[in-house]
Amino acid sequence: MATSTAPEAFTRTTSTIPALFLERIGKTPDREAYRYPVGDEWRSLTWKAAGARVKALAAGLLSLGLGREDRVGILSNTRYEWVLIDLGILCAGGATTTVYPSSTAEECAYILDDSTSRFVFAEDAGQVAKLRGVKAAMPKLTKVILLDGAAEPIDAGWVMTLAELEAAGAAHLAATPTAVDDATAGVTRDHLATLIYTSGTTGKPKGVRLMHDCWAYTADAIAAVGFLTDADLEYLWLPLSHSFGKVLTSGHVKIGHTVAIDGRIPKLIDNLAVVKPTMMAAAPRIFEKVYNKVVQGAKDGGDIKWRIFQWAIGIGKQVSAARQAGREPKGMLAFEYRIATKLVFSKLQQRFGGRLRLFVSGSAPLSREIAEFFHAAGVLIVEGYGLTESSAASFVNRADKYRFGTVGLPMPGTEVKLAPEDGEILLRSPGIMRGYHNLPHETAATLTEDGWLKTGDIGEIDGDGFLKITDRKKDLIKTSGGKYVAPQYIEGKIKATCPFVSQVIVHGDKRNFCSALVTLDEEATKKWAEGAGLTGKTYAQIAASAEAKALIQTYIDQVNRELAKWETIKKFAILPADLTVESGELTPSLKVKRKAVEKKYVEVLDEMYQGAMADV
Ligand code: AMP
């Protein structure tokens, strides 16, 4: 076991992303930069054409009075315009504030106001309506720029379309031809580039301050890892409001390959068959979904198909083990693997278009079982690790050097050490944030004076430098979709809303949705039970009744309406007894011992997730 790793030496060449973007246009103007869907068709944009649109967008923002480091929000799903708008903001010297399109109106208002965003790009009429309802809470926000559709008369003067902004940009450039070039030339590594909001444990998101230095570093580090060449075709669907999706856009400008962009998850599998990418990054949830679909499909195909499938997986696992040990299969095993590939694995590969070389998984832990299953089927998923606070790219397995169950080796230029007291992972690199926006206390608690980021994750480093995440110190849940959930915040809301609840434990770490374990307040529930025809029943009988379930459900529904989609409680169970100190479920100060309760009721929890992961 090691306790630290020094940074791998590498040379930084990128100064800022805007400068790199201009360089890229100069180097490969006619190469395809972006591919994007229009109806059923995929269209292309060269670097030069992308450059022209970015310049018009940047000029449009300057014409609205955008100043250095002024924040501009983007409230949109992943689409190629998102990337162009972000580049436009950066080239104009502004700083992007990312907002998830699924955020509630209150969350949008909080983020846009906290960041003092002056302008926001909104994807469609639905997003504009959301903003309109909370306009008074965002006094600094003077303009909404609409991507799809036309502005409503009621929003006259407040909403303009993207085309109108680009036209204003063209007019501004006609009058002041060097406006954008001057703004871009003035951007330095020390300027704020992006504010990405990440969950806080109290429910209020914190703005992570990522500078141009952070993205310039990640661009160089991604290129140095050598995953991609300019001949690659990457498929990008990850939310760009999150650091994992966002960091890929830096690597793209550096490497200069083609990126096909479509954030619509239901289209993902169909699109892969058409686009035929060579690389894709995803959260583990996507791999779980594909895994379940493939296994279920084989099971539904009848006894013979299922047996062939299991045989093929068995052979694949032997081949995977050999390859993990650095050997290529030989003799009988190689022969059987060829048959297994023909009968079973080639179909899985075809699902991804047939050209896929590499998947990168990040944002939440990838189960080793799934990584090995895919590897057995000839598809390599390399797992990586990082935080919004570290610009996402901190660790990654390499295509030629990987260890399943670990998050790989540090990115070039990243240092790691484990805190001696508890094994907390500490990271240092130019990609580390420069603090939380307007939160000096939280910043001081997270960044040390000599630049180390306290990740809140616990890990082990093996003798070869591979990092394994073993636990989480911070009180946050990560779903397998990679989304943070602050359990205490939701538990507090449920308790405040429902008078019949005694304790709630929100659960969902590494799961594909959130659930809750609930206990009832004995006094309140017994009173209610009398009026509900349950007179004389014991606590356990009331807890097990359909009436109690329906009662609690109404309150859960009410709370769910105020939560982001991924935070909502999809299922819950009422426990047969309230939590006590004597049973070891509460601390003497009456705090819930989350892990102890989850362990005791693991079967109740597992039942709620039945079918979420198929068995081979
Ligand atoms: P975010 O800021 O949303 O990217 O979340 C960062 C957190 O996600 C980390 O601190 C980890 O707790 C978790 N995380 C990211 N990648 C992984 C991974 N590969 N395995 C385990 N946890 C991960």
XYZ file of C-alpha atoms and ligand atoms in Angstrom:
639
model
C 0.000 0.000 0.000
C 1.166 3.505 -0.784
C -0.051 6.714 0.850
C 0.817 9.198 -1.861
C 1.721 9.549 -5.522
C 3.843 12.336 -6.955
C 2.612 13.892 -10.199
C 3.566 12.288 -13.483
C 5.732 14.790 -15.323
C 4.182 16.431 -18.344
C 4.411 19.724 -20.122
C 1.581 22.195 -20.118
C 1.137 23.992 -23.412
C -2.380 25.441 -23.276
C -2.814 28.926 -21.880
C -6.618 29.245 -22.005
C -9.470 27.472 -23.788
C -10.382 30.571 -25.884
C -6.762 30.796 -27.096
C -6.706 27.045 -27.745
C -9.968 27.303 -29.689
C -8.489 29.963 -31.978
C -5.383 27.838 -32.424
C -7.542 24.826 -33.281
C -9.461 26.781 -35.939
C -6.141 27.892 -37.418
C -4.742 24.351 -37.475
C -7.688 22.353 -38.806
C -10.326 24.793 -40.105
C -12.069 22.346 -42.405
C -12.186 19.298 -40.200
C -15.495 18.249 -38.712
C -15.684 19.541 -35.143
C -19.291 18.800 -34.197
C -22.009 16.485 -35.428
C -25.561 17.182 -34.278
C -29.066 15.888 -34.957
C -31.714 17.782 -36.893
C -34.809 15.589 -37.029
C -33.598 12.175 -38.172
C -30.498 13.545 -39.837
C -27.006 14.242 -38.488
C -25.347 17.449 -39.641
C -21.766 18.633 -39.315
C -19.994 21.803 -38.333
C -16.347 22.411 -39.147
C -14.006 24.168 -36.747
C -14.077 27.232 -38.974
C -17.888 27.377 -39.083
C -18.044 26.784 -35.335
C -15.538 29.608 -34.897
C -17.733 32.022 -36.854
C -20.781 31.236 -34.708
C -18.798 31.480 -31.488
C -17.492 34.871 -32.566
C -21.008 36.137 -33.348
C -22.263 34.881 -29.981
C -19.345 36.478 -28.154
C -19.905 39.766 -30.005
C -23.615 39.575 -29.204
C -22.832 39.287 -25.499
C -20.364 42.159 -25.705
C -23.040 44.250 -27.403
C -25.261 43.612 -24.371
C -22.492 45.010 -22.185
C -20.847 41.831 -20.916
C -17.738 42.643 -18.861
C -14.710 40.598 -17.760
C -15.746 37.589 -15.600
C -19.416 38.601 -15.709
C -21.518 35.514 -15.212
C -23.818 34.163 -17.912
C -26.086 31.212 -17.180
C -26.812 28.290 -19.489
C -30.053 26.490 -18.719
C -30.248 23.844 -21.397
C -29.881 20.184 -22.132
C -26.757 18.940 -23.826
C -26.722 20.013 -27.476
C -24.082 21.463 -29.755
C -25.334 25.016 -29.189
C -24.504 24.593 -25.474
C -20.847 24.140 -26.354
C -20.824 27.034 -28.819
C -22.530 29.332 -26.294
C -20.031 28.339 -23.594
C -17.137 29.070 -25.946
C -18.820 32.362 -26.891
C -19.060 33.390 -23.240
C -15.419 32.432 -22.601
C -14.125 34.175 -25.735
C -15.975 37.337 -24.705
C -14.189 37.197 -21.342
C -17.284 36.174 -19.356
C -17.798 33.186 -17.075
C -20.377 30.471 -17.613
C -22.778 29.493 -14.845
C -24.227 26.056 -15.490
C -27.813 25.253 -14.488
C -29.425 21.829 -14.889
C -32.523 22.136 -17.058
C -34.294 19.800 -14.627
C -33.739 22.228 -11.734
C -36.835 23.646 -10.097
C -37.692 27.337 -10.582
C -36.447 28.066 -7.047
C -33.115 26.316 -7.690
C -32.646 28.211 -10.963
C -33.401 31.487 -9.188
C -31.003 30.645 -6.361
C -28.136 29.784 -8.721
C -28.655 32.692 -11.102
C -28.969 35.145 -8.231
C -26.120 33.733 -6.144
C -23.832 33.896 -9.173
C -25.196 37.379 -10.022
C -25.654 36.194 -13.601
C -26.505 39.087 -15.912
C -27.789 36.991 -18.793
C -29.050 33.466 -19.167
C -29.473 31.205 -22.191
C -32.710 29.219 -21.829
C -33.435 26.220 -24.005
C -37.155 26.616 -24.686
C -40.461 28.229 -23.736
C -40.786 25.884 -20.739
C -37.508 27.104 -19.254
C -38.452 30.735 -19.919
C -41.811 30.213 -18.169
C -39.927 28.763 -15.197
C -37.677 31.822 -15.032
C -40.562 34.235 -15.526
C -42.196 32.897 -12.361
C -39.128 33.745 -10.263
C -38.049 36.923 -12.061
C -38.321 39.034 -8.915
C -35.781 36.794 -7.155
C -33.107 37.530 -9.813
C -32.800 41.334 -9.871
C -29.420 41.317 -11.679
C -30.660 39.155 -14.549
C -31.443 41.532 -17.382
C -31.719 39.302 -20.428
C -32.884 35.793 -21.322
C -31.680 34.382 -24.635
C -33.975 31.725 -26.020
C -32.585 28.815 -28.038
C -35.775 27.284 -29.482
C -38.868 29.161 -30.608
C -39.881 32.809 -30.366
C -40.296 35.105 -27.389
C -43.809 35.631 -25.977
C -45.201 39.200 -26.125
C -45.378 39.215 -22.307
C -41.556 38.905 -22.240
C -40.880 41.794 -24.622
C -37.559 43.431 -23.786
C -36.572 40.632 -21.392
C -36.295 37.691 -23.815
C -34.470 37.665 -27.162
C -33.747 34.718 -29.431
C -30.369 33.170 -30.139
C -30.636 34.321 -33.767
C -31.280 37.879 -32.585
C -28.213 37.729 -30.349
C -26.059 36.478 -33.222
C -27.444 39.230 -35.476
C -26.656 41.811 -32.787
C -23.178 40.272 -32.632
C -22.693 40.621 -36.390
C -23.729 44.297 -36.206
C -21.365 44.853 -33.272
C -18.498 43.273 -35.236
C -19.274 45.420 -38.286
C -18.868 48.499 -36.094
C -15.970 47.191 -33.976
C -14.217 44.398 -35.920
C -11.656 43.615 -33.217
C -14.128 43.552 -30.298
C -14.048 39.776 -29.762
C -10.353 39.338 -30.592
C -9.498 42.006 -28.020
C -11.740 40.434 -25.386
C -10.254 36.979 -26.028
C -6.689 38.294 -25.954
C -7.378 39.769 -22.511
C -8.375 36.423 -20.957
C -5.732 34.935 -18.649
C -5.442 31.699 -16.707
C -6.355 33.539 -13.517
C -9.759 34.663 -14.727
C -12.920 32.902 -13.671
C -14.185 30.623 -16.445
C -16.999 28.628 -14.927
C -19.214 28.436 -11.865
C -20.591 24.930 -11.537
C -23.073 24.466 -8.742
C -22.728 21.316 -6.710
C -24.808 19.951 -3.858
C -24.165 21.120 -0.357
C -25.239 18.959 2.572
C -27.817 21.552 3.620
C -29.564 21.497 0.262
C -28.249 24.865 -0.946
C -25.924 24.319 -3.902
C -22.418 25.793 -3.776
C -20.818 27.546 -6.741
C -17.450 25.937 -7.541
C -15.022 28.525 -8.929
C -13.140 26.988 -11.859
C -10.631 29.240 -13.546
C -9.292 29.236 -17.099
C -6.210 27.594 -15.590
C -8.326 24.585 -14.540
C -9.703 23.877 -18.015
C -6.369 24.618 -19.729
C -4.771 22.063 -17.416
C -7.433 19.411 -18.026
C -7.163 19.902 -21.793
C -3.427 19.159 -21.657
C -3.826 16.303 -19.173
C -6.546 14.564 -21.200
C -4.413 14.814 -24.325
C -1.394 13.455 -22.412
C -3.331 10.378 -21.262
C -3.505 9.402 -24.928
C -7.053 8.018 -25.033
C -8.007 9.875 -28.122
C -6.514 10.914 -31.434
C -7.889 13.345 -33.967
C -9.286 10.366 -35.891
C -11.717 9.532 -33.090
C -15.448 10.090 -33.075
C -16.715 10.766 -29.574
C -20.356 10.573 -28.583
C -21.301 13.190 -25.993
C -24.584 13.059 -24.125
C -23.536 13.767 -20.527
C -25.076 16.846 -18.904
C -22.799 19.786 -19.616
C -24.018 21.446 -16.420
C -21.895 18.848 -14.638
C -18.107 18.783 -14.542
C -17.748 15.330 -16.142
C -19.508 16.406 -19.332
C -17.915 19.840 -19.270
C -14.332 18.591 -18.992
C -14.728 16.538 -22.153
C -15.252 19.736 -24.113
C -11.771 20.965 -23.090
C -10.136 17.741 -24.264
C -12.039 18.044 -27.519
C -10.599 21.451 -28.450
C -7.109 20.200 -27.642
C -7.269 16.939 -29.570
C -9.412 18.179 -32.442
C -11.392 15.012 -33.107
C -15.118 14.976 -33.930
C -17.786 15.026 -31.250
C -21.360 13.974 -31.953
C -23.626 15.675 -29.417
C -27.124 14.746 -28.332
C -28.195 14.938 -24.699
C -31.456 13.033 -25.140
C -30.922 9.845 -23.153
C -33.839 7.906 -24.687
C -32.128 8.364 -28.084
C -28.773 7.107 -26.871
C -28.784 3.470 -27.970
C -30.439 4.201 -31.331
C -27.995 7.038 -31.970
C -24.949 4.886 -31.234
C -25.985 2.472 -33.964
C -26.172 5.359 -36.464
C -23.241 7.525 -35.328
C -20.878 4.555 -34.694
C -18.614 6.385 -32.275
C -15.218 5.136 -31.161
C -15.386 6.568 -27.636
C -18.044 7.545 -25.141
C -18.037 8.655 -21.526
C -20.951 7.847 -19.243
C -22.098 7.457 -15.670
C -22.382 3.868 -14.429
C -26.168 3.964 -14.729
C -25.915 3.670 -18.504
C -23.768 0.532 -18.267
C -26.151 -0.936 -15.690
C -29.061 -0.304 -18.052
C -27.347 -1.937 -21.023
C -26.203 -4.834 -18.848
C -29.753 -5.446 -17.553
C -31.226 -5.198 -21.027
C -28.738 -7.653 -22.497
C -29.116 -10.152 -19.658
C -32.908 -9.870 -19.670
C -32.973 -10.258 -23.457
C -30.924 -13.455 -23.211
C -33.193 -14.811 -20.462
C -36.326 -13.998 -22.417
C -34.872 -15.722 -25.475
C -35.577 -19.175 -24.008
C -33.591 -21.861 -22.274
C -31.103 -22.623 -25.054
C -30.280 -18.989 -25.729
C -29.824 -18.351 -22.030
C -27.456 -21.307 -21.686
C -25.386 -20.223 -24.665
C -25.254 -16.749 -23.163
C -24.044 -18.057 -19.807
C -21.467 -20.275 -21.513
C -20.205 -17.310 -23.543
C -19.946 -15.135 -20.433
C -17.970 -17.905 -18.697
C -15.494 -18.048 -21.596
C -15.388 -14.247 -21.743
C -14.543 -14.041 -18.057
C -11.587 -16.392 -18.528
C -10.363 -14.261 -21.418
C -10.894 -11.120 -19.348
C -8.854 -12.608 -16.474
C -6.039 -13.533 -18.886
C -6.026 -10.053 -20.442
C -6.084 -8.359 -17.029
C -2.980 -10.393 -16.238
C -1.407 -9.157 -19.479
C -1.795 -12.395 -21.472
C -3.661 -13.007 -24.711
C -5.837 -16.179 -24.745
C -4.372 -19.112 -26.648
C -5.396 -22.566 -27.909
C -8.823 -23.885 -26.964
C -9.765 -20.750 -25.007
C -8.987 -18.517 -27.994
C -11.057 -20.797 -30.212
C -14.021 -20.810 -27.833
C -13.791 -17.049 -27.438
C -14.077 -16.626 -31.205
C -17.275 -18.693 -31.182
C -18.642 -16.815 -28.150
C -17.897 -13.530 -29.922
C -19.696 -14.635 -33.035
C -22.739 -15.987 -31.207
C -23.131 -13.479 -28.407
C -20.600 -10.667 -27.992
C -20.721 -9.283 -31.510
C -24.401 -8.457 -30.917
C -23.501 -6.418 -27.847
C -20.768 -4.636 -29.792
C -23.244 -3.888 -32.574
C -25.528 -2.166 -30.044
C -22.826 0.451 -29.703
C -22.363 0.782 -33.432
C -19.585 -1.790 -33.783
C -16.602 0.616 -33.720
C -16.426 1.465 -30.034
C -12.889 1.259 -28.632
C -13.374 2.711 -25.237
C -15.957 3.667 -22.674
C -15.008 5.941 -19.805
C -17.088 5.669 -16.648
C -17.128 8.312 -13.943
C -19.180 10.355 -11.457
C -20.105 7.347 -9.308
C -18.619 3.897 -8.679
C -18.844 1.360 -11.479
C -19.479 -2.138 -10.190
C -16.551 -4.401 -10.861
C -18.974 -7.073 -12.018
C -20.267 -4.848 -14.802
C -16.762 -3.761 -15.840
C -15.729 -7.419 -16.091
C -18.888 -8.415 -17.902
C -18.263 -5.806 -20.594
C -14.595 -6.696 -20.761
C -15.528 -10.338 -21.212
C -17.690 -9.209 -24.103
C -14.750 -7.373 -25.662
C -15.740 -3.836 -24.588
C -13.328 -1.997 -22.327
C -14.774 0.436 -19.773
C -12.083 2.446 -18.013
C -13.166 4.030 -14.783
C -12.118 7.490 -13.695
C -12.630 9.662 -10.661
C -12.808 13.319 -9.851
C -14.990 16.003 -8.351
C -16.509 19.196 -9.625
C -14.014 20.803 -7.243
C -11.127 19.184 -9.176
C -12.505 19.926 -12.683
C -13.603 16.268 -12.842
C -10.480 14.706 -14.336
C -8.260 13.583 -11.447
C -7.795 9.855 -11.875
C -8.352 7.439 -14.689
C -7.444 3.939 -15.761
C -5.581 3.802 -19.043
C -6.528 1.759 -22.081
C -3.265 -0.163 -21.759
C -2.986 -0.040 -17.963
C -6.173 -0.677 -16.052
C -7.328 -2.405 -12.921
C -11.035 -3.085 -12.470
C -12.467 -2.020 -9.134
C -10.056 0.936 -9.025
C -10.339 4.435 -10.476
C -6.898 4.143 -12.010
C -3.837 6.353 -11.852
C -3.606 10.112 -11.278
C -3.963 12.307 -14.337
C -0.588 13.720 -15.356
C 0.126 16.740 -13.177
C -2.117 15.598 -10.308
C -0.707 14.773 -6.876
C -2.508 12.584 -4.366
C -2.026 11.702 -0.742
C -4.127 9.979 1.882
C -4.795 11.738 5.183
C -2.984 9.742 7.892
C -5.919 9.871 10.328
C -8.686 8.421 8.146
C -7.448 7.787 4.619
C -9.272 10.795 3.116
C -8.112 11.377 -0.450
C -6.340 14.739 -0.833
C -5.686 16.086 -4.314
C -3.515 18.875 -5.661
C -3.315 20.049 -9.267
C -3.925 23.167 -11.366
C -7.421 21.728 -11.945
C -8.462 22.275 -8.337
C -11.092 24.988 -7.825
C -10.168 28.339 -6.362
C -12.882 28.116 -3.711
C -16.648 28.162 -3.382
C -18.317 31.334 -4.617
C -18.892 33.738 -1.710
C -18.440 30.959 0.867
C -15.119 31.612 2.637
C -15.809 29.236 5.540
C -16.735 26.320 3.303
C -13.711 27.083 1.134
C -11.372 27.084 4.142
C -12.842 23.770 5.283
C -12.223 22.174 1.880
C -8.949 23.654 0.602
C -5.785 23.618 2.692
C -3.450 26.607 2.634
C -0.937 24.718 0.526
C -3.511 23.904 -2.129
C -4.766 20.416 -1.266
C -8.412 19.615 -1.881
C -10.079 17.536 0.822
C -12.282 15.316 -1.291
C -14.476 13.823 1.435
C -13.801 10.410 -0.133
C -11.817 7.659 1.542
C -9.431 5.517 -0.468
C -6.491 3.169 -0.720
C -3.582 3.330 -3.149
C -2.026 0.029 -4.186
C 1.672 -0.598 -4.797
C 1.327 0.372 -8.472
C -0.446 3.659 -7.733
C -4.026 2.582 -8.549
C -6.581 4.292 -6.333
C -9.563 2.469 -4.907
C -12.442 4.465 -3.421
C -13.505 2.586 -0.312
C -15.906 4.924 1.480
C -17.323 8.430 1.642
C -16.745 10.756 4.552
C -19.112 13.515 3.405
C -22.779 13.015 4.107
C -23.929 12.898 0.528
C -25.445 10.157 -1.581
C -24.343 9.516 -5.156
C -26.837 7.667 -7.287
C -25.534 5.391 -10.023
C -26.598 8.129 -12.435
C -23.834 10.214 -10.852
C -26.197 12.692 -9.211
C -25.582 14.003 -5.716
C -28.400 13.862 -3.216
C -28.213 15.449 0.232
C -30.117 12.921 2.378
C -30.418 15.063 5.484
C -32.011 17.862 3.522
C -34.719 15.581 2.117
C -35.192 13.832 5.452
C -35.698 17.243 7.071
C -38.293 18.174 4.455
C -40.226 14.932 4.945
C -40.178 15.324 8.712
C -41.306 18.913 8.458
C -44.128 18.017 6.084
C -45.481 14.806 7.605
C -46.619 14.827 11.248
C -46.873 11.021 11.311
C -43.193 10.399 10.664
C -40.718 9.805 13.460
C -37.535 9.024 11.522
C -36.625 8.910 7.848
C -33.487 7.575 6.235
C -33.079 8.485 2.599
C -31.128 5.795 0.785
C -29.697 5.648 -2.729
C -25.906 5.471 -2.736
C -24.815 3.515 -5.849
C -28.500 2.780 -6.542
C -30.447 3.947 -9.560
C -33.058 5.898 -7.587
C -33.706 7.161 -4.057
C -35.819 5.339 -1.543
C -36.606 5.912 2.112
C -36.980 3.923 5.297
C -39.633 5.508 7.462
C -40.688 5.002 11.057
C -43.950 6.286 12.464
C -44.557 8.669 15.310
C -46.417 6.367 17.667
C -48.656 8.904 19.339
C -49.750 10.741 16.210
C -50.222 7.558 14.211
C -52.270 5.791 16.891
C -54.668 8.734 17.000
C -54.971 8.727 13.231
C -55.435 4.913 13.260
C -58.552 5.193 15.375
C -60.216 7.318 12.739
C -58.957 5.064 9.960
C -60.621 1.886 11.221
C -57.427 0.498 12.746
C -58.405 0.860 16.413
C -56.606 -1.532 18.755
C -53.865 -2.434 16.271
C -50.255 -2.575 17.426
C -47.544 -0.282 16.113
C -46.205 -3.070 13.897
C -49.666 -3.857 12.516
C -50.327 -0.212 11.716
C -46.867 0.094 10.132
C -47.614 -2.884 7.888
C -51.083 -1.660 6.855
C -51.987 -0.428 3.402
C -53.722 2.545 5.041
C -50.503 3.758 6.682
C -48.613 3.301 3.421
C -51.212 5.398 1.576
C -51.108 8.037 4.284
C -47.329 8.450 4.130
C -47.390 8.320 0.328
C -49.464 11.521 0.164
C -46.776 13.387 2.119
C -43.930 11.869 0.113
C -45.713 12.978 -3.073
C -45.967 16.477 -1.668
C -42.231 16.609 -0.874
C -41.316 15.050 -4.216
C -42.973 17.940 -6.030
C -40.390 20.292 -4.523
C -37.382 18.144 -5.404
C -35.292 17.715 -8.514
C -36.209 14.527 -10.382
C -33.195 12.535 -9.214
C -33.820 13.475 -5.575
C -37.410 12.227 -5.472
C -38.302 9.271 -3.274
C -39.521 6.627 -5.688
C -40.205 3.948 -3.067
C -40.359 3.770 0.680
C -40.899 1.184 3.388
C -42.337 1.675 6.861
C -40.236 -0.172 9.423
C -41.952 -2.425 11.983
C -40.449 -0.544 14.935
C -39.165 2.941 15.644
C -35.397 3.447 15.968
C -33.926 3.345 19.471
C -30.610 3.989 21.205
C -30.721 0.515 22.789
C -30.896 -1.238 19.428
C -27.855 0.721 18.237
C -29.824 2.629 15.604
C -29.572 6.017 17.302
C -26.603 7.685 18.960
C -27.029 8.725 22.616
C -27.623 12.232 21.300
C -30.475 10.708 19.219
C -28.835 11.082 15.810
C -29.654 8.349 13.329
C -26.778 5.930 12.711
C -27.414 5.744 9.022
C -25.090 2.853 8.228
C -26.353 0.721 11.134
C -29.976 1.153 10.045
C -29.173 0.429 6.406
C -27.334 -2.717 7.461
C -30.124 -3.942 9.723
C -32.773 -3.405 7.061
C -30.703 -4.407 4.055
C -33.322 -6.925 2.950
C -36.094 -4.329 3.038
C -33.896 -2.048 0.949
C -32.858 -4.755 -1.500
C -36.469 -5.647 -2.070
C -37.219 -2.108 -3.181
C -34.461 -2.397 -5.789
C -35.297 -5.865 -6.986
C -34.786 -6.173 -10.719
C -32.502 -3.135 -10.721
C -29.534 -5.420 -11.452
C -29.974 -8.710 -13.245
C -27.989 -11.824 -12.302
C -26.020 -13.749 -14.881
P -19.270 15.534 -8.527
O -18.739 16.772 -7.956
O -20.747 15.548 -8.759
O -18.538 15.117 -9.738
O -19.073 14.394 -7.449
C -17.824 14.006 -6.995
C -17.959 12.802 -6.118
O -18.466 11.706 -6.869
C -16.648 12.305 -5.563
O -16.256 13.029 -4.437
C -16.988 10.868 -5.246
O -17.658 10.764 -4.011
C -17.955 10.493 -6.367
N -17.288 9.781 -7.471
C -16.922 10.268 -8.672
N -16.365 9.295 -9.435
C -16.364 8.178 -8.685
C -15.914 6.838 -8.886
N -15.383 6.444 -10.038
N -16.065 5.962 -7.867
C -16.605 6.347 -6.694
N -17.067 7.584 -6.450
C -16.949 8.494 -7.423
